[in-house]
């Protein structure tokens, strides 16, 4: 598995892009997508919702289980990926591209986000 170097990662298996104009993109990692299995339903936060780092803000349902979706940062949702709502399999087929989940205007970023190398070490256990 290759985790893009420019992203940061949470221990709950979400990735976070660098915030442009204060807005960052969030998705789940390839590691998490493989562990979930085929994603068949995505419940994402709504535009305008406030999210808190480390707290649940939605769900992903797969053929194996239902998993909470956690925000890696605190802020306000500015956009959700309607393509993923319409075709949840994008989470599996393109977790770092078309399978992104939401964009958030970041108000607070925790200190414990991991680099790609740190996340790779974290998931190798």
XYZ file of N, CA, C and O in Angstrom:
500
model
N 0.844 -1.187 0.000
C 0.000 0.000 0.000
C 0.885 1.244 0.000
O 1.827 1.337 0.766
N 0.530 2.166 -0.827
C 1.311 3.390 -0.926
C 0.459 4.563 -0.442
O -0.562 4.887 -1.042
N 0.881 5.162 0.649
C 0.175 6.324 1.184
C 0.817 7.584 0.619
O 2.020 7.788 0.776
N 0.042 8.447 -0.039
C 0.617 9.669 -0.593
C 1.356 10.483 0.475
O 0.830 10.724 1.562
N 2.577 10.892 0.142
C 3.440 11.595 1.089
C 2.903 12.966 1.489
O 3.165 13.436 2.586
N 2.149 13.626 0.600
C 1.694 14.995 0.885
C 0.516 15.037 1.853
O 0.144 16.105 2.322
N -0.075 13.884 2.169
C -1.226 13.834 3.074
C -0.773 13.578 4.500
O 0.328 13.116 4.746
N -1.682 13.878 5.444
C -1.481 13.504 6.837
C -2.580 12.531 7.222
O -3.643 12.506 6.585
N -2.354 11.746 8.263
C -3.220 10.615 8.572
C -3.583 10.587 10.053
O -2.786 10.962 10.902
N -4.804 10.100 10.325
C -5.232 9.940 11.719
C -5.123 8.467 12.104
O -5.110 7.578 11.245
N -5.090 8.210 13.386
C -5.055 6.829 13.867
C -6.411 6.141 13.700
O -6.521 4.945 13.895
N -7.433 6.903 13.306
C -8.737 6.328 12.982
C -8.839 6.016 11.487
O -9.889 5.668 10.983
N -7.716 6.189 10.756
C -7.578 5.805 9.345
C -8.234 6.765 8.358
O -8.637 6.365 7.277
N -8.296 8.039 8.729
C -8.701 9.065 7.768
C -7.449 9.777 7.270
O -6.455 9.848 7.979
N -7.517 10.286 6.052
C -6.443 11.127 5.530
C -6.938 12.554 5.410
O -8.127 12.799 5.324
N -5.995 13.480 5.405
C -6.289 14.912 5.371
C -5.317 15.579 4.410
O -4.102 15.410 4.528
N -5.866 16.321 3.448
C -5.011 17.088 2.548
C -4.572 18.367 3.243
O -5.163 18.783 4.232
N -3.565 18.986 2.693
C -3.139 20.287 3.191
C -4.261 21.290 2.953
O -4.866 21.307 1.882
N -4.542 22.093 3.941
C -5.624 23.074 3.838
C -5.247 24.183 2.866
O -4.221 24.828 3.036
N -6.053 24.356 1.832
C -5.883 25.472 0.905
C -6.950 26.499 1.256
O -8.126 26.157 1.320
N -6.535 27.724 1.518
C -7.466 28.771 1.961
C -8.238 28.324 3.203
O -9.404 28.662 3.384
N -7.599 27.487 4.032
C -8.230 27.021 5.263
C -9.146 25.835 5.095
O -9.716 25.354 6.064
N -9.321 25.322 3.863
C -10.217 24.191 3.617
C -9.383 22.966 3.246
O -8.549 23.024 2.345
N -9.616 21.866 3.960
C -8.897 20.612 3.714
C -9.878 19.540 3.243
O -11.055 19.581 3.574
N -9.363 18.582 2.485
C -10.152 17.453 2.007
C -9.869 16.250 2.894
O -8.730 16.026 3.300
N -10.925 15.452 3.187
C -10.823 14.293 4.070
C -11.360 13.063 3.350
O -12.362 13.130 2.636
N -10.693 11.946 3.565
C -11.157 10.656 3.060
C -10.671 9.564 3.987
O -10.031 9.847 4.999
N -10.967 8.315 3.635
C -10.407 7.211 4.417
C -9.257 6.602 3.627
O -9.197 6.702 2.405
N -8.347 5.977 4.334
C -7.148 5.433 3.716
C -7.444 4.145 2.961
O -8.472 3.486 3.176
N -6.517 3.768 2.106
C -6.616 2.499 1.385
C -6.636 1.337 2.375
O -7.367 0.364 2.205
N -5.846 1.448 3.442
C -5.824 0.429 4.493
C -7.224 0.222 5.067
O -7.705 -0.898 5.198
N -7.904 1.329 5.397
C -9.258 1.252 5.962
C -10.249 0.727 4.940
O -11.130 -0.078 5.273
N -10.124 1.173 3.686
C -11.042 0.719 2.640
C -10.937 -0.789 2.440
O -11.963 -1.480 2.306
N -9.723 -1.316 2.465
C -9.536 -2.766 2.319
C -10.093 -3.510 3.522
O -10.704 -4.570 3.384
N -9.887 -2.968 4.713
C -10.394 -3.612 5.932
C -11.921 -3.630 5.961
O -12.527 -4.598 6.426
N -12.539 -2.562 5.454
C -14.003 -2.491 5.425
C -14.613 -3.485 4.453
O -15.694 -4.006 4.680
N -13.962 -3.710 3.342
C -14.558 -4.495 2.264
C -15.347 -3.567 1.364
O -15.172 -2.343 1.398
N -16.214 -4.127 0.556
C -16.956 -3.337 -0.427
C -17.930 -2.381 0.260
O -18.893 -2.817 0.889
N -17.672 -1.070 0.114
C -18.539 -0.050 0.707
C -19.799 0.081 -0.150
O -19.719 0.237 -1.368
N -20.965 -0.023 0.512
C -22.250 0.004 -0.206
C -23.118 1.197 0.175
O -24.129 1.462 -0.474
N -22.729 1.935 1.230
C -23.525 3.084 1.663
C -22.623 4.055 2.404
O -21.779 3.645 3.197
N -22.804 5.346 2.141
C -22.035 6.385 2.831
C -22.986 7.437 3.375
O -23.785 8.003 2.632
N -22.915 7.652 4.683
C -23.648 8.743 5.325
C -22.600 9.778 5.722
O -21.799 9.548 6.622
N -22.602 10.890 5.008
C -21.598 11.935 5.224
C -22.208 13.093 5.991
O -23.430 13.274 5.989
N -21.364 13.907 6.646
C -21.904 15.099 7.319
C -22.500 16.049 6.283
O -22.175 15.975 5.095
N -23.361 16.933 6.726
C -24.011 17.906 5.840
C -23.190 19.193 5.776
O -22.514 19.552 6.748
N -23.275 19.885 4.648
C -22.636 21.191 4.514
C -23.177 22.094 5.632
O -24.381 22.130 5.892
N -22.266 22.776 6.326
C -22.639 23.636 7.442
C -22.502 22.964 8.802
O -22.461 23.649 9.819
N -22.439 21.610 8.814
C -22.232 20.909 10.086
C -20.877 21.277 10.661
O -19.903 21.479 9.929
N -20.802 21.345 11.983
C -19.534 21.544 12.670
C -19.059 20.172 13.140
O -19.835 19.399 13.682
N -17.796 19.882 12.886
C -17.211 18.604 13.285
C -16.076 18.863 14.261
O -15.471 19.938 14.256
N -15.817 17.868 15.096
C -14.764 17.960 16.101
C -13.766 16.841 15.867
O -14.173 15.685 15.648
N -12.501 17.172 15.914
C -11.439 16.186 15.700
C -11.635 14.979 16.611
O -11.860 15.131 17.806
N -11.582 13.784 16.016
C -11.687 12.548 16.767
C -13.095 12.094 17.063
O -13.284 11.034 17.638
N -14.104 12.890 16.673
C -15.495 12.508 16.945
C -16.178 12.036 15.669
O -15.867 12.490 14.567
N -17.137 11.146 15.836
C -17.877 10.583 14.711
C -18.680 11.673 13.993
O -19.279 12.532 14.628
N -18.665 11.604 12.649
C -19.414 12.597 11.876
C -20.166 11.947 10.711
O -20.716 12.637 9.858
N -20.190 10.625 10.674
C -20.891 9.914 9.615
C -20.636 8.425 9.735
O -20.074 7.962 10.728
N -21.056 7.687 8.693
C -20.885 6.238 8.691
C -20.578 5.750 7.289
O -21.045 6.324 6.304
N -19.828 4.662 7.249
C -19.634 3.922 6.012
C -20.113 2.501 6.276
O -19.715 1.883 7.261
N -20.974 2.013 5.391
C -21.501 0.658 5.527
C -20.923 -0.184 4.408
O -20.928 0.219 3.241
N -20.410 -1.343 4.786
C -19.847 -2.251 3.795
C -20.573 -3.588 3.865
O -21.453 -3.780 4.705
N -20.182 -4.489 2.997
C -20.776 -5.827 3.022
C -20.377 -6.574 4.289
O -21.024 -7.533 4.665
N -19.328 -6.090 4.984
C -18.859 -6.732 6.210
C -19.436 -6.105 7.474
O -19.732 -6.809 8.433
N -19.531 -4.757 7.501
C -19.914 -4.087 8.748
C -20.268 -2.629 8.499
O -20.170 -2.128 7.391
N -20.643 -1.960 9.590
C -20.859 -0.517 9.568
C -19.744 0.095 10.404
O -19.431 -0.383 11.494
N -19.133 1.140 9.880
C -18.022 1.779 10.574
C -18.277 3.274 10.694
O -18.722 3.911 9.734
N -18.003 3.821 11.882
C -18.106 5.262 12.065
C -17.027 5.959 11.248
O -15.926 5.442 11.061
N -17.353 7.141 10.788
C -16.428 8.020 10.096
C -16.055 9.121 11.079
O -16.933 9.742 11.671
N -14.759 9.346 11.280
C -14.279 10.336 12.235
C -13.615 11.491 11.501
O -12.917 11.289 10.515
N -13.809 12.685 12.008
C -13.129 13.839 11.438
C -11.739 13.950 12.053
O -11.599 13.901 13.275
N -10.700 14.113 11.220
C -9.352 14.264 11.771
C -9.060 15.669 12.296
O -8.051 15.882 12.951
N -9.956 16.619 12.001
C -9.787 18.007 12.436
C -11.132 18.565 12.895
O -12.181 17.984 12.622
N -11.080 19.714 13.544
C -12.305 20.431 13.913
C -12.552 21.515 12.874
O -11.603 22.100 12.344
N -13.830 21.780 12.610
C -14.160 22.834 11.659
C -15.574 22.718 11.152
O -16.407 22.027 11.729
N -15.839 23.410 10.033
C -17.172 23.434 9.435
C -17.122 22.787 8.061
O -16.258 23.105 7.239
N -18.068 21.886 7.803
C -18.145 21.194 6.511
C -18.526 22.201 5.430
O -19.510 22.934 5.567
N -17.719 22.241 4.365
C -17.989 23.152 3.249
C -18.505 22.421 2.015
O -19.124 23.027 1.147
N -18.230 21.107 1.940
C -18.641 20.330 0.768
C -18.602 18.846 1.116
O -17.750 18.417 1.892
N -19.541 18.085 0.547
C -19.480 16.634 0.644
C -19.395 16.076 -0.769
O -19.798 16.728 -1.737
N -18.885 14.872 -0.892
C -18.688 14.261 -2.205
C -19.949 13.496 -2.601
O -20.140 12.350 -2.213
N -20.800 14.140 -3.382
C -22.052 13.521 -3.828
C -21.773 12.282 -4.672
O -22.566 11.341 -4.668
N -20.650 12.250 -5.371
C -20.307 11.073 -6.179
C -20.185 9.832 -5.296
O -20.588 8.736 -5.703
N -19.635 9.984 -4.083
C -19.504 8.851 -3.160
C -20.868 8.432 -2.615
O -21.132 7.245 -2.439
N -21.744 9.397 -2.367
C -23.101 9.065 -1.914
C -23.807 8.259 -3.005
O -24.463 7.249 -2.731
N -23.648 8.687 -4.272
C -24.282 8.000 -5.397
C -23.620 6.661 -5.726
O -24.288 5.723 -6.161
N -22.302 6.564 -5.539
C -21.538 5.362 -5.855
C -20.490 5.126 -4.769
O -19.318 5.471 -4.932
N -20.913 4.524 -3.633
C -19.993 4.335 -2.500
C -18.761 3.490 -2.828
O -17.763 3.571 -2.118
N -18.801 2.711 -3.898
C -17.645 1.879 -4.244
C -16.411 2.720 -4.595
O -15.297 2.192 -4.617
N -16.594 4.027 -4.854
C -15.447 4.909 -5.095
C -14.492 4.924 -3.905
O -13.292 5.132 -4.073
N -15.025 4.716 -2.697
C -14.183 4.672 -1.494
C -13.163 3.549 -1.623
O -12.016 3.691 -1.217
N -13.577 2.427 -2.235
C -12.671 1.296 -2.421
C -11.773 1.454 -3.647
O -10.587 1.158 -3.586
N -12.342 1.916 -4.741
C -11.592 1.952 -5.999
C -10.637 3.141 -6.101
O -9.638 3.058 -6.808
N -10.933 4.235 -5.423
C -10.087 5.436 -5.517
C -10.079 6.201 -4.206
O -10.503 7.350 -4.146
N -9.590 5.579 -3.113
C -9.696 6.234 -1.801
C -8.971 7.572 -1.702
O -9.379 8.427 -0.918
N -7.911 7.765 -2.500
C -7.153 9.012 -2.422
C -7.504 9.995 -3.537
O -6.953 11.081 -3.592
N -8.387 9.608 -4.427
C -8.759 10.498 -5.536
C -10.262 10.762 -5.480
O -10.709 11.538 -4.666
N -11.029 10.090 -6.351
C -12.469 10.318 -6.446
C -13.263 9.863 -5.244
O -14.420 10.230 -5.081
N -12.646 9.072 -4.356
C -13.345 8.566 -3.179
C -13.217 9.430 -1.941
O -13.517 8.976 -0.836
N -12.779 10.693 -2.100
C -12.721 11.598 -0.947
C -14.142 11.759 -0.388
O -15.126 11.538 -1.083
N -14.254 12.158 0.872
C -15.566 12.174 1.532
C -16.126 13.565 1.765
O -17.283 13.828 1.478
N -15.323 14.465 2.333
C -15.827 15.821 2.587
C -14.684 16.816 2.665
O -13.530 16.441 2.798
N -15.071 18.091 2.574
C -14.117 19.189 2.751
C -14.550 19.976 3.979
O -15.750 20.150 4.225
N -13.567 20.441 4.714
C -13.834 21.103 5.984
C -12.964 22.350 6.104
O -11.780 22.326 5.774
N -13.595 23.462 6.540
C -12.837 24.677 6.862
C -12.262 24.451 8.257
O -12.984 24.423 9.248
N -10.967 24.280 8.325
C -10.291 23.856 9.551
C -10.202 25.013 10.549
O -9.723 26.094 10.226
N -10.686 24.742 11.764
C -10.539 25.700 12.855
C -9.525 25.220 13.884
O -8.951 26.019 14.616
N -9.323 23.905 13.936
C -8.351 23.340 14.873
C -7.851 22.018 14.326
O -8.628 21.181 13.886
N -6.530 21.865 14.368
C -5.903 20.640 13.896
C -5.122 20.020 15.051
O -4.275 20.685 15.644
N -5.399 18.763 15.378
C -4.686 18.144 16.493
C -3.207 17.923 16.175
O -2.807 17.870 15.014
N -2.417 17.777 17.208
C -0.974 17.591 17.065
C -0.597 16.153 16.717
O 0.566 15.893 16.405
N -1.545 15.226 16.782
C -1.188 13.811 16.635
C -1.427 13.238 15.240
O -1.426 12.023 15.063
N -1.617 14.090 14.219
C -1.730 13.577 12.855
C -0.381 13.016 12.421
O 0.674 13.534 12.791
N -0.422 11.957 11.629
C 0.785 11.231 11.254
C 1.228 11.563 9.830
O 0.390 11.840 8.965
N 2.521 11.480 9.586
C 3.041 11.564 8.221
C 2.739 10.230 7.531
O 2.349 9.246 8.176
N 2.971 10.164 6.222
C 2.747 8.915 5.476
C 3.610 7.788 6.045
O 3.132 6.657 6.217
N 4.861 8.071 6.356
C 5.756 7.044 6.894
C 5.324 6.603 8.289
O 5.358 5.414 8.621
N 4.906 7.556 9.118
C 4.428 7.210 10.466
C 3.153 6.367 10.384
O 2.982 5.409 11.136
N 2.260 6.714 9.434
C 1.022 5.947 9.273
C 1.327 4.521 8.777
O 0.738 3.551 9.255
N 2.270 4.397 7.866
C 2.670 3.074 7.379
C 3.202 2.217 8.532
O 2.865 1.038 8.637
N 4.012 2.814 9.394
C 4.518 2.084 10.557
C 3.375 1.723 11.510
O 3.326 0.608 12.035
N 2.438 2.650 11.696
C 1.285 2.424 12.583
C 0.435 1.247 12.096
O -0.033 0.431 12.886
N 0.239 1.134 10.790
C -0.627 0.073 10.247
C 0.099 -1.230 9.974
O -0.521 -2.223 9.620
N 1.401 -1.260 10.164
C 2.156 -2.494 9.920
C 2.128 -3.438 11.105
O 2.600 -4.558 11.025
N 1.586 -2.995 12.222
C 1.545 -3.832 13.435
C 0.437 -4.850 13.366
O -0.595 -4.700 12.900
